[in-house]
Amino acid sequence: MCRRCFGIWCILAAILAVACINTGCGYNYFDKIIKTADMKGGKSNDTAEAFADDKSVTSDSAEIVMYLPGDAPVDMPLVAEELSSRMEKSLNCTLSIVHIPWSDWSQKYSLILSAGENYDLIYTSNWSRYKEYVQRGAFMAIDNLLPVYAPDIMKQIEPEGWEETKWQGRIYAVPARQKAFITDAWVIRGDFRKKYGIPEVVDHATMEVYLDTVKLNEKNIIPLNISPGDGLQYETTTEYENIPGAASMFVAKNYNDLTNIMWELETPEYIEFLKMAKRWNDKGFWSKCVLTNRVMSMDAIVEGKSAAASMNTGHAKTVIEKIKATHPEWDPEFVCFKYKNKSGIHPMEWMADAMAVGRNSRNPGKALAVLNKIRSDRECYNLLFYGIRGRNYELAADGMITLPPGVTADNNWYIPETAGQWGMRVQEFTLKSKDEWMDYYDVVMKKLGELATPDKLACFIFNSDKVNSELAAIIQISGQYGIPMRYGRVDDPEAALKDILERMREAGSDRVKAEMKKQLEAYCREKGYN
Amino acid sequence: MRSRKNSFTYELRKNRSMFFMLAPGVVFFLIFCYIPMAGVYMAFTRYNVVGGMFKSPFVGLENFRFLYLSGRLWIITKNTVLYNLVFIVVGMITQITAAIFISELPGRLFRKTTQSLMFLPYFVSYVLIGTFVYQIFNFEFGTFNNMLKAVGLQPIDAYSNTGMWKYVIVFFYIWKGIGYGMVVYLAAIMGIDNGYYEAAEIDGADVFKQIRHITLPMLKPTFIILFLFAIGGILKGQFDLFYQIVGNNGLLFNATDIIDTFVFRSLMGTNDYGQAAAAGLYQSFFGFVLIMLVNFIVKKINDEYALF
């Protein structure tokens, strides 16, 4: 063996040693993070108490970092600065607001939650997977801090609201419900409907008549320019009760029989629905490229590229507002199949919007105090939700919100309630604008409110640990074979459905179902349902 | 007693400037390649925020199960390997051809302009390419179908049939990469001693003979090294290319789904970092096996061309 080789080996050994030291550092570093995490929230029983003892909110100054969803409005820096200076005066802390843009929302949000950053407040909700992240320990338990630092919030939220935020008996989020009822809805073009004398649209059959007529007479518009992100609202045709968790692929037999569960694809009515989708597809109600289309129908209808759009009642409100502002002659109509079906309408969950404290927050108490201030001080609230008075909004004598003179909807750089503040909403503080449609929307809400039943499954959290692999595989299968089938892009719906069920069975659908049933039964027993 | 001349410290002193120049590279790979390897451990855990990377519960091979449970592991692996093979082979042929053409072009200005123009597509993002493709092949208003209709032919429903997508994807990959990939070959051609060509000309060889007997053989080592490098990444798919062009169109997946898009879709559904790490490890492991194998074969055939 040559001596040269020996030299090279020495170098390699040295490099390796350095690498080991470095990775060693890495381990130590991570240990440190984990230890601090443990100190702060990990063994949260003693920690939250430790913070609770420190009641001097205003003692040390601190910087509170708050993550909000969506793109920041142009005037956000002005608003944030003003809000921060107010916080400094009353709570001795500055507030910095960071927005997570929609364009990379899902990746970035999940990274922030999973990487253990030191932020203090973050937006969360059921749709952004609160129930999954709370199980993975992304948030700090705050039930001990709330009475100390956020007494006003404690008064605002009813016990059942706190119940929805609970995991293993502890509170991990501050919900912000608005009293609304969320269910499936459509928006259609009233001008077309009236022009051709089509009767009112109330269900899938009448919708088909409307779409048929549009297809026949209006050559320059796609009747239902839908994308895979939308849906054809199978739920509105049956009495099944949707079960949260497992990518919402399960339904219960009905409201009073919650533990009798099925995959939605297994329900006997499903095949009829698929045949309808196939018929609609063959009639050309939507583009042949529907599966590659990335524009949601609710955006297409605003741009005049669709004659109908599928969405929920919340979005319908925004869409109709937008159309009324840009093309009032289109006469947008609100359509809800649930008026006819009547089942499965529930009040909006408390966890539809919420704020949570990050598990590695250094000042959880102060963070909650900031939240409390925003939710109890009307001036701070208006600032965050409506911008700077006189610049972005003005209050009329009757308490309605209007635009300041010289400002229009087009050059108002802080459009009300669009800066991702929804997690801090307080119903009583919400300002209304004078508008016919808003009055109509109130009627819609009242009507739905009469049909609504309490949401029994709002607090159910599915723990998928035991069937993670099966679930991932089934979601995959559902994406590949389910979506084309749901939009009628297959030759034979019956064969396609059989095929997909068989594939799901091979991937272990029975195990997932058994696990879901087990957890659901335990939940219902605990809550005293059935 | 060991002679001073051969000791390690002597070596270090003698070639200190060499070692100094080597250092940045070593540090780079250490920081960005070797240290992160510790993260491979994540593939065997159920990741949660409390435990973080190294203290989440250990679950063994559980995370790998989802790869085969959906019954698609074979198809996506096959697609990934075949697409990459085609990319490598067709890419290299077109790049070498283009490099030779460019090198034979007369006129410096014309040559530089051509080269720049061929380079430009490299800067077009795959997001834009995805939009191009959608605008071209859209059934109702796409350029391609409008052309077909204008000459009285039936429009084709491209987004429902797998047939043409292999060609579309390969075409756009080649189109985008040709200018960039050609640079290395062009440099290699420029490095060939002009004396060979002069001698050939005196012997009466025409341009084609010169290319056949001088340029191509001289490019062989470059070609083999680049080929070996490319083979190592054969299980790594071009995620953005496939995802932007095909998106979530399940009808096309049998022909266009590769490991990367499959994993992306699965994890957008479940957000499980352990499973993502497992899929990454699967790719890397087989990439490693493959490069060892190919290098071994190359070594058997001609020792000089092997990477190591």
Tab-separated table of N, CA and C in Angstrom, chain A residues 3-4 6-8 10-11 15 18-19 22-23 26-27 30-31 34 37-38 42 106-107 110-111 113-116 129 132-133 135-138 222 228 247 286-289 291-294 359-360 465-466 468-477 479-481 483-484 489-490 503 506-508 511, chain B residues 1-3 6 8 11-12 14-15 19 22 26 30 34-35 38 46-55 62-66 69-72 134 137-141 157 159-160 243-254 257 261-273 275:
chain	number	residue	atom	x	y	z
A	3	ARG	N	2.079	5.160	0.339
A	3	ARG	CA	1.941	6.159	1.403
A	3	ARG	C	0.960	7.258	1.018
A	4	ARG	N	0.914	7.515	-0.263
A	4	ARG	CA	-0.022	8.554	-0.740
A	4	ARG	C	-1.451	8.221	-0.322
A	6	PHE	N	-2.351	6.520	2.084
A	6	PHE	CA	-2.524	6.747	3.508
A	6	PHE	C	-2.936	8.199	3.781
A	7	GLY	N	-2.242	9.104	3.061
A	7	GLY	CA	-2.554	10.530	3.223
A	7	GLY	C	-4.002	10.817	2.890
A	8	ILE	N	-4.449	10.253	1.764
A	8	ILE	CA	-5.830	10.502	1.344
A	8	ILE	C	-6.815	9.964	2.373
A	10	CYS	N	-6.270	9.689	5.458
A	10	CYS	CA	-6.251	10.598	6.610
A	10	CYS	C	-7.208	11.757	6.387
A	11	ILE	N	-7.139	12.325	5.168
A	11	ILE	CA	-8.012	13.465	4.869
A	11	ILE	C	-9.468	13.046	4.998
A	15	ILE	N	-12.333	14.552	7.375
A	15	ILE	CA	-13.624	15.072	6.902
A	15	ILE	C	-14.772	14.405	7.643
A	18	VAL	N	-15.096	15.714	11.107
A	18	VAL	CA	-15.751	17.023	11.119
A	18	VAL	C	-17.256	16.853	10.918
A	19	ALA	N	-17.579	15.949	9.955
A	19	ALA	CA	-18.993	15.719	9.678
A	19	ALA	C	-19.702	15.239	10.929
A	22	ASN	N	-20.193	17.932	13.308
A	22	ASN	CA	-21.269	18.805	12.847
A	22	ASN	C	-22.643	18.202	13.076
A	23	THR	N	-22.770	16.929	12.677
A	23	THR	CA	-24.086	16.314	12.887
A	23	THR	C	-24.350	16.235	14.369
A	26	GLY	N	-25.759	19.139	15.266
A	26	GLY	CA	-27.137	19.105	14.794
A	26	GLY	C	-28.030	18.453	15.828
A	27	TYR	N	-27.596	17.302	16.300
A	27	TYR	CA	-28.428	16.612	17.284
A	27	TYR	C	-28.639	17.476	18.519
A	30	PHE	N	-31.109	20.171	17.861
A	30	PHE	CA	-32.497	19.714	17.851
A	30	PHE	C	-32.965	19.364	19.256
A	31	ASP	N	-32.048	18.740	20.000
A	31	ASP	CA	-32.403	18.412	21.386
A	31	ASP	C	-32.855	19.655	22.116
A	34	ILE	N	-36.192	20.753	21.132
A	34	ILE	CA	-37.209	19.873	21.684
A	34	ILE	C	-37.373	20.131	23.171
A	37	ALA	N	-39.215	23.171	23.678
A	37	ALA	CA	-40.610	22.907	23.345
A	37	ALA	C	-41.281	22.193	24.502
A	38	ASP	N	-40.563	21.211	25.050
A	38	ASP	CA	-41.126	20.465	26.172
A	38	ASP	C	-41.402	21.397	27.343
A	42	GLY	N	-44.821	21.154	25.635
A	42	GLY	CA	-44.827	19.710	25.456
A	42	GLY	C	-45.521	19.020	26.606
A	106	SER	N	-50.690	25.994	0.925
A	106	SER	CA	-50.722	24.666	1.560
A	106	SER	C	-49.338	24.204	1.983
A	107	GLN	N	-48.323	24.446	1.130
A	107	GLN	CA	-46.985	24.005	1.516
A	107	GLN	C	-46.445	24.821	2.681
A	110	SER	N	-48.217	24.392	6.115
A	110	SER	CA	-47.895	23.128	6.760
A	110	SER	C	-46.452	23.136	7.254
A	111	LEU	N	-45.559	23.807	6.542
A	111	LEU	CA	-44.164	23.883	6.993
A	111	LEU	C	-44.034	24.707	8.274
A	113	LEU	N	-46.209	25.176	10.548
A	113	LEU	CA	-46.759	24.432	11.677
A	113	LEU	C	-45.865	23.265	12.068
A	114	SER	N	-45.213	22.643	11.088
A	114	SER	CA	-44.482	21.426	11.384
A	114	SER	C	-43.048	21.686	11.815
A	115	ALA	N	-42.491	22.847	11.435
A	115	ALA	CA	-41.071	23.057	11.684
A	115	ALA	C	-40.789	23.596	13.075
A	116	GLY	N	-41.836	23.925	13.818
A	116	GLY	CA	-41.611	24.389	15.188
A	116	GLY	C	-41.019	25.781	15.272
A	129	ARG	N	-57.256	22.055	8.279
A	129	ARG	CA	-56.839	20.828	8.957
A	129	ARG	C	-56.441	21.001	10.424
A	132	GLU	N	-56.114	17.692	12.264
A	132	GLU	CA	-54.913	16.894	12.054
A	132	GLU	C	-53.731	17.499	12.809
A	133	TYR	N	-53.567	18.826	12.670
A	133	TYR	CA	-52.392	19.455	13.273
A	133	TYR	C	-52.436	19.412	14.789
A	135	GLN	N	-53.501	17.081	16.554
A	135	GLN	CA	-53.040	15.747	16.969
A	135	GLN	C	-51.538	15.607	16.853
A	136	ARG	N	-50.942	16.366	15.937
A	136	ARG	CA	-49.492	16.282	15.772
A	136	ARG	C	-48.772	17.253	16.695
A	137	GLY	N	-49.514	17.934	17.544
A	137	GLY	CA	-48.872	18.798	18.529
A	137	GLY	C	-48.396	20.123	17.990
A	138	ALA	N	-49.100	20.698	17.015
A	138	ALA	CA	-48.636	21.958	16.432
A	138	ALA	C	-49.005	23.167	17.301
A	222	ILE	N	-69.888	28.613	-21.767
A	222	ILE	CA	-69.959	27.207	-21.364
A	222	ILE	C	-70.995	27.137	-20.247
A	228	PRO	N	-62.233	20.237	-11.396
A	228	PRO	CA	-62.269	19.150	-10.407
A	228	PRO	C	-62.339	19.655	-8.967
A	247	ALA	N	-60.409	12.614	4.731
A	247	ALA	CA	-60.667	13.329	3.484
A	247	ALA	C	-62.157	13.388	3.153
A	286	TRP	N	-70.043	20.986	-19.816
A	286	TRP	CA	-68.716	21.519	-19.448
A	286	TRP	C	-67.697	21.110	-20.500
A	287	SER	N	-66.543	21.721	-20.400
A	287	SER	CA	-65.480	21.496	-21.384
A	287	SER	C	-65.020	20.039	-21.354
A	288	LYS	N	-64.540	19.555	-22.479
A	288	LYS	CA	-63.955	18.226	-22.501
A	288	LYS	C	-62.646	18.206	-21.721
A	289	CYS	N	-62.090	19.383	-21.451
A	289	CYS	CA	-60.834	19.471	-20.705
A	289	CYS	C	-61.104	19.728	-19.226
A	291	LEU	N	-61.011	18.105	-16.610
A	291	LEU	CA	-60.105	17.562	-15.607
A	291	LEU	C	-58.803	18.352	-15.505
A	292	THR	N	-58.464	19.092	-16.537
A	292	THR	CA	-57.235	19.879	-16.504
A	292	THR	C	-57.536	21.329	-16.155
A	293	ASN	N	-58.816	21.687	-16.183
A	293	ASN	CA	-59.213	23.054	-15.888
A	293	ASN	C	-58.880	23.403	-14.439
A	294	ARG	N	-58.218	24.539	-14.227
A	294	ARG	CA	-57.868	24.894	-12.860
A	294	ARG	C	-58.645	26.094	-12.351
A	359	ARG	N	-46.967	26.238	19.328
A	359	ARG	CA	-46.495	25.507	20.497
A	359	ARG	C	-45.163	26.032	20.995
A	360	ASN	N	-44.369	26.688	20.169
A	360	ASN	CA	-43.089	27.210	20.628
A	360	ASN	C	-43.128	28.704	20.898
A	465	ASP	N	-53.803	7.405	12.630
A	465	ASP	CA	-52.495	6.774	12.837
A	465	ASP	C	-52.430	5.311	12.412
A	466	LYS	N	-53.482	4.555	12.759
A	466	LYS	CA	-53.417	3.110	12.531
A	466	LYS	C	-53.617	2.746	11.071
A	468	ASN	N	-52.854	4.978	8.348
A	468	ASN	CA	-52.262	6.031	7.526
A	468	ASN	C	-51.947	5.603	6.103
A	469	SER	N	-51.298	4.445	5.967
A	469	SER	CA	-50.864	4.009	4.637
A	469	SER	C	-52.063	3.696	3.771
A	470	GLU	N	-53.050	2.994	4.351
A	470	GLU	CA	-54.247	2.642	3.596
A	470	GLU	C	-54.960	3.906	3.122
A	471	LEU	N	-55.056	4.881	4.043
A	471	LEU	CA	-55.774	6.104	3.706
A	471	LEU	C	-55.063	6.864	2.585
A	472	ALA	N	-53.741	6.940	2.676
A	472	ALA	CA	-52.978	7.642	1.636
A	472	ALA	C	-53.214	6.969	0.293
A	473	ALA	N	-53.224	5.636	0.290
A	473	ALA	CA	-53.428	4.900	-0.959
A	473	ALA	C	-54.834	5.137	-1.508
A	474	ILE	N	-55.816	5.175	-0.612
A	474	ILE	CA	-57.203	5.345	-1.067
A	474	ILE	C	-57.443	6.756	-1.592
A	475	ILE	N	-56.851	7.740	-0.943
A	475	ILE	CA	-56.980	9.116	-1.440
A	475	ILE	C	-56.405	9.190	-2.849
A	476	GLN	N	-55.295	8.492	-3.042
A	476	GLN	CA	-54.644	8.423	-4.341
A	476	GLN	C	-55.573	7.824	-5.401
A	477	ILE	N	-56.186	6.692	-5.046
A	477	ILE	CA	-57.083	6.008	-5.985
A	477	ILE	C	-58.279	6.885	-6.297
A	479	GLY	N	-58.414	10.054	-6.263
A	479	GLY	CA	-58.006	11.146	-7.141
A	479	GLY	C	-57.877	10.695	-8.586
A	480	GLN	N	-57.267	9.529	-8.773
A	480	GLN	CA	-57.017	9.094	-10.146
A	480	GLN	C	-58.278	8.589	-10.852
A	481	TYR	N	-59.049	7.729	-10.173
A	481	TYR	CA	-60.191	7.110	-10.844
A	481	TYR	C	-61.511	7.778	-10.495
A	483	ILE	N	-62.200	11.113	-9.741
A	483	ILE	CA	-62.512	12.421	-10.330
A	483	ILE	C	-63.011	12.303	-11.771
A	484	PRO	N	-62.339	11.537	-12.658
A	484	PRO	CA	-62.882	11.403	-14.019
A	484	PRO	C	-64.306	10.866	-14.005
A	489	ARG	N	-66.384	11.513	-17.300
A	489	ARG	CA	-65.355	11.337	-18.317
A	489	ARG	C	-64.956	9.864	-18.458
A	490	VAL	N	-65.887	8.960	-18.209
A	490	VAL	CA	-65.622	7.527	-18.407
A	490	VAL	C	-66.701	6.981	-19.337
A	503	ARG	N	-60.498	-1.535	-6.314
A	503	ARG	CA	-59.151	-1.033	-6.027
A	503	ARG	C	-59.039	-0.549	-4.581
A	506	GLU	N	-58.740	-3.467	-2.300
A	506	GLU	CA	-57.379	-4.010	-2.310
A	506	GLU	C	-56.432	-3.155	-1.483
A	507	ALA	N	-56.675	-1.861	-1.466
A	507	ALA	CA	-55.801	-0.957	-0.703
A	507	ALA	C	-56.156	-0.945	0.783
A	508	GLY	N	-57.182	-1.708	1.173
A	508	GLY	CA	-57.502	-1.809	2.596
A	508	GLY	C	-58.640	-0.914	3.055
A	511	ARG	N	-60.339	-1.937	6.362
A	511	ARG	CA	-59.637	-1.613	7.610
A	511	ARG	C	-59.899	-0.171	8.019
B	1	MET	N	11.948	3.885	9.893
B	1	MET	CA	11.318	5.196	10.142
B	1	MET	C	10.725	5.759	8.857
B	2	ARG	N	9.563	6.327	9.020
B	2	ARG	CA	8.869	6.830	7.833
B	2	ARG	C	9.589	8.080	7.299
B	3	SER	N	9.744	8.100	6.015
B	3	SER	CA	10.447	9.249	5.458
B	3	SER	C	9.544	10.483	5.481
B	6	ASN	N	6.983	11.399	2.515
B	6	ASN	CA	5.710	10.774	2.208
B	6	ASN	C	4.628	11.022	3.247
B	8	PHE	N	1.731	12.619	5.694
B	8	PHE	CA	0.500	13.322	5.353
B	8	PHE	C	0.665	14.841	5.484
B	11	GLU	N	2.385	16.166	2.591
B	11	GLU	CA	1.437	16.209	1.475
B	11	GLU	C	0.568	17.471	1.579
B	12	LEU	N	0.089	17.707	2.801
B	12	LEU	CA	-0.789	18.851	3.042
B	12	LEU	C	-0.061	20.150	2.751
B	14	LYS	N	2.730	20.551	0.922
B	14	LYS	CA	3.169	20.652	-0.473
B	14	LYS	C	2.027	21.138	-1.377
B	15	ASN	N	0.848	20.554	-1.159
B	15	ASN	CA	-0.275	20.895	-2.049
B	15	ASN	C	-1.292	21.804	-1.373
B	19	PHE	N	-5.439	21.926	-1.734
B	19	PHE	CA	-6.412	21.606	-0.686
B	19	PHE	C	-7.309	22.802	-0.390
B	22	LEU	N	-9.872	22.953	-2.868
B	22	LEU	CA	-10.820	21.852	-2.720
B	22	LEU	C	-11.842	22.150	-1.613
B	26	VAL	N	-15.783	20.686	-0.700
B	26	VAL	CA	-15.998	19.718	0.375
B	26	VAL	C	-17.003	20.251	1.380
B	30	LEU	N	-20.657	18.751	2.266
B	30	LEU	CA	-20.863	18.386	3.659
B	30	LEU	C	-22.163	18.993	4.180
B	34	TYR	N	-24.287	15.811	2.942
B	34	TYR	CA	-24.024	14.764	3.926
B	34	TYR	C	-24.780	14.975	5.226
B	35	ILE	N	-24.756	16.201	5.740
B	35	ILE	CA	-25.445	16.441	7.014
B	35	ILE	C	-26.954	16.200	6.884
B	38	ALA	N	-28.920	12.806	7.587
B	38	ALA	CA	-29.457	12.356	8.872
B	38	ALA	C	-30.985	12.357	8.827
B	46	ARG	N	-43.167	8.368	12.554
B	46	ARG	CA	-44.418	9.088	12.320
B	46	ARG	C	-44.192	10.499	12.827
B	47	TYR	N	-43.959	11.413	11.887
B	47	TYR	CA	-43.519	12.758	12.261
B	47	TYR	C	-44.578	13.525	13.043
B	48	ASN	N	-44.168	14.136	14.142
B	48	ASN	CA	-45.039	15.108	14.795
B	48	ASN	C	-44.210	16.267	15.314
B	49	VAL	N	-44.853	17.361	15.657
B	49	VAL	CA	-44.121	18.574	15.997
B	49	VAL	C	-43.411	18.440	17.336
B	50	VAL	N	-43.997	17.700	18.244
B	50	VAL	CA	-43.405	17.555	19.570
B	50	VAL	C	-42.052	16.866	19.454
B	51	GLY	N	-42.007	15.744	18.719
B	51	GLY	CA	-40.773	14.987	18.616
B	51	GLY	C	-39.832	15.569	17.583
B	52	GLY	N	-40.347	16.239	16.586
B	52	GLY	CA	-39.495	16.778	15.539
B	52	GLY	C	-38.843	15.682	14.731
B	53	MET	N	-37.678	16.008	14.145
B	53	MET	CA	-37.062	15.073	13.202
B	53	MET	C	-36.586	13.784	13.846
B	54	PHE	N	-36.034	13.873	15.043
B	54	PHE	CA	-35.352	12.694	15.560
B	54	PHE	C	-36.058	12.023	16.734
B	55	LYS	N	-37.102	12.648	17.239
B	55	LYS	CA	-37.733	12.035	18.406
B	55	LYS	C	-39.189	11.656	18.190
B	62	GLU	N	-43.295	0.948	8.103
B	62	GLU	CA	-44.705	1.288	7.922
B	62	GLU	C	-44.927	2.343	6.825
B	63	ASN	N	-44.056	3.374	6.798
B	63	ASN	CA	-44.250	4.471	5.843
B	63	ASN	C	-44.106	4.047	4.388
B	64	PHE	N	-43.428	2.911	4.156
B	64	PHE	CA	-43.234	2.472	2.775
B	64	PHE	C	-44.456	1.749	2.230
B	65	ARG	N	-45.326	1.357	3.140
B	65	ARG	CA	-46.470	0.548	2.715
B	65	ARG	C	-47.392	1.279	1.744
B	66	PHE	N	-47.564	2.581	1.952
B	66	PHE	CA	-48.540	3.286	1.106
B	66	PHE	C	-48.122	3.268	-0.364
B	69	LEU	N	-49.535	-0.083	-1.557
B	69	LEU	CA	-50.947	-0.351	-1.271
B	69	LEU	C	-51.871	0.132	-2.383
B	70	SER	N	-51.522	1.235	-3.018
B	70	SER	CA	-52.403	1.755	-4.058
B	70	SER	C	-52.221	0.985	-5.354
B	71	GLY	N	-51.312	0.028	-5.365
B	71	GLY	CA	-51.133	-0.827	-6.529
B	71	GLY	C	-50.481	-0.130	-7.709
B	72	ARG	N	-49.791	0.996	-7.446
B	72	ARG	CA	-49.262	1.755	-8.581
B	72	ARG	C	-47.755	1.838	-8.596
B	134	TYR	N	-51.937	23.777	-22.566
B	134	TYR	CA	-53.388	23.826	-22.379
B	134	TYR	C	-54.032	24.660	-23.474
B	137	PHE	N	-53.911	22.548	-26.836
B	137	PHE	CA	-54.681	21.313	-26.986
B	137	PHE	C	-56.090	21.371	-26.409
B	138	ASN	N	-56.502	22.512	-25.892
B	138	ASN	CA	-57.865	22.628	-25.381
B	138	ASN	C	-58.863	22.223	-26.468
B	139	PHE	N	-59.847	21.435	-26.068
B	139	PHE	CA	-60.776	20.891	-27.078
B	139	PHE	C	-61.617	21.978	-27.729
B	140	GLU	N	-62.126	22.919	-26.930
B	140	GLU	CA	-63.086	23.890	-27.464
B	140	GLU	C	-62.426	25.030	-28.223
B	141	PHE	N	-61.336	25.592	-27.655
B	141	PHE	CA	-60.779	26.788	-28.290
B	141	PHE	C	-59.273	26.699	-28.507
B	157	ASP	N	-59.719	15.018	-28.947
B	157	ASP	CA	-59.959	15.211	-27.523
B	157	ASP	C	-58.696	14.777	-26.772
B	159	TYR	N	-57.174	15.684	-24.009
B	159	TYR	CA	-57.080	15.519	-22.564
B	159	TYR	C	-57.815	14.287	-22.035
B	160	SER	N	-58.349	13.455	-22.919
B	160	SER	CA	-58.994	12.232	-22.446
B	160	SER	C	-58.250	10.993	-22.884
B	243	TYR	N	-46.169	17.821	-13.663
B	243	TYR	CA	-47.289	18.363	-12.895
B	243	TYR	C	-47.931	19.533	-13.619
B	244	GLN	N	-47.128	20.384	-14.232
B	244	GLN	CA	-47.704	21.544	-14.903
B	244	GLN	C	-48.443	21.143	-16.170
B	245	ILE	N	-47.950	20.136	-16.870
B	245	ILE	CA	-48.604	19.771	-18.122
B	245	ILE	C	-49.841	18.902	-17.879
B	246	VAL	N	-49.739	17.955	-16.966
B	246	VAL	CA	-50.842	17.011	-16.787
B	246	VAL	C	-51.762	17.401	-15.629
B	247	GLY	N	-51.198	17.986	-14.590
B	247	GLY	CA	-52.013	18.380	-13.451
B	247	GLY	C	-52.644	17.178	-12.764
B	248	ASN	N	-53.895	17.308	-12.381
B	248	ASN	CA	-54.559	16.232	-11.656
B	248	ASN	C	-55.513	15.454	-12.549
B	249	ASN	N	-55.211	15.400	-13.829
B	249	ASN	CA	-56.084	14.711	-14.767
B	249	ASN	C	-55.885	13.198	-14.698
B	250	GLY	N	-56.731	12.540	-13.899
B	250	GLY	CA	-56.579	11.109	-13.648
B	250	GLY	C	-56.618	10.245	-14.891
B	251	LEU	N	-57.271	10.737	-15.950
B	251	LEU	CA	-57.391	9.924	-17.164
B	251	LEU	C	-56.037	9.682	-17.816
B	252	LEU	N	-55.094	10.575	-17.565
B	252	LEU	CA	-53.802	10.462	-18.251
B	252	LEU	C	-52.740	9.781	-17.392
B	253	PHE	N	-53.078	9.503	-16.133
B	253	PHE	CA	-52.037	9.062	-15.206
B	253	PHE	C	-51.300	7.803	-15.632
B	254	ASN	N	-52.015	6.865	-16.269
B	254	ASN	CA	-51.320	5.628	-16.594
B	254	ASN	C	-50.123	5.871	-17.507
B	257	ASP	N	-47.919	9.367	-15.060
B	257	ASP	CA	-47.661	9.486	-13.634
B	257	ASP	C	-46.252	9.011	-13.323
B	261	THR	N	-44.861	12.967	-8.971
B	261	THR	CA	-46.226	13.490	-8.982
B	261	THR	C	-47.127	12.636	-8.096
B	262	PHE	N	-46.885	11.337	-8.112
B	262	PHE	CA	-47.660	10.426	-7.271
B	262	PHE	C	-47.496	10.808	-5.799
B	263	VAL	N	-46.259	10.988	-5.396
B	263	VAL	CA	-45.988	11.311	-3.995
B	263	VAL	C	-46.595	12.660	-3.642
B	264	PHE	N	-46.457	13.618	-4.546
B	264	PHE	CA	-47.006	14.946	-4.280
B	264	PHE	C	-48.508	14.863	-4.042
B	265	ARG	N	-49.204	14.146	-4.912
B	265	ARG	CA	-50.656	14.052	-4.760
B	265	ARG	C	-51.041	13.352	-3.472
B	266	SER	N	-50.331	12.264	-3.170
B	266	SER	CA	-50.653	11.536	-1.943
B	266	SER	C	-50.478	12.432	-0.735
B	267	LEU	N	-49.400	13.183	-0.729
B	267	LEU	CA	-49.088	13.920	0.482
B	267	LEU	C	-49.887	15.207	0.598
B	268	MET	N	-50.384	15.719	-0.524
B	268	MET	CA	-51.292	16.849	-0.420
B	268	MET	C	-52.562	16.370	0.266
B	269	GLY	N	-52.847	15.069	0.147
B	269	GLY	CA	-54.038	14.528	0.779
B	269	GLY	C	-53.840	14.242	2.254
B	270	THR	N	-52.632	13.837	2.636
B	270	THR	CA	-52.459	13.409	4.019
B	270	THR	C	-51.472	14.258	4.809
B	271	ASN	N	-50.593	15.008	4.127
B	271	ASN	CA	-49.628	15.844	4.825
B	271	ASN	C	-48.716	15.061	5.758
B	272	ASP	N	-48.285	13.882	5.329
B	272	ASP	CA	-47.482	13.052	6.207
B	272	ASP	C	-46.016	13.110	5.777
B	273	TYR	N	-45.181	13.753	6.582
B	273	TYR	CA	-43.777	13.923	6.196
B	273	TYR	C	-43.013	12.609	6.195
B	275	GLN	N	-44.105	9.690	5.228
B	275	GLN	CA	-44.340	9.010	3.960
B	275	GLN	C	-43.581	9.694	2.831
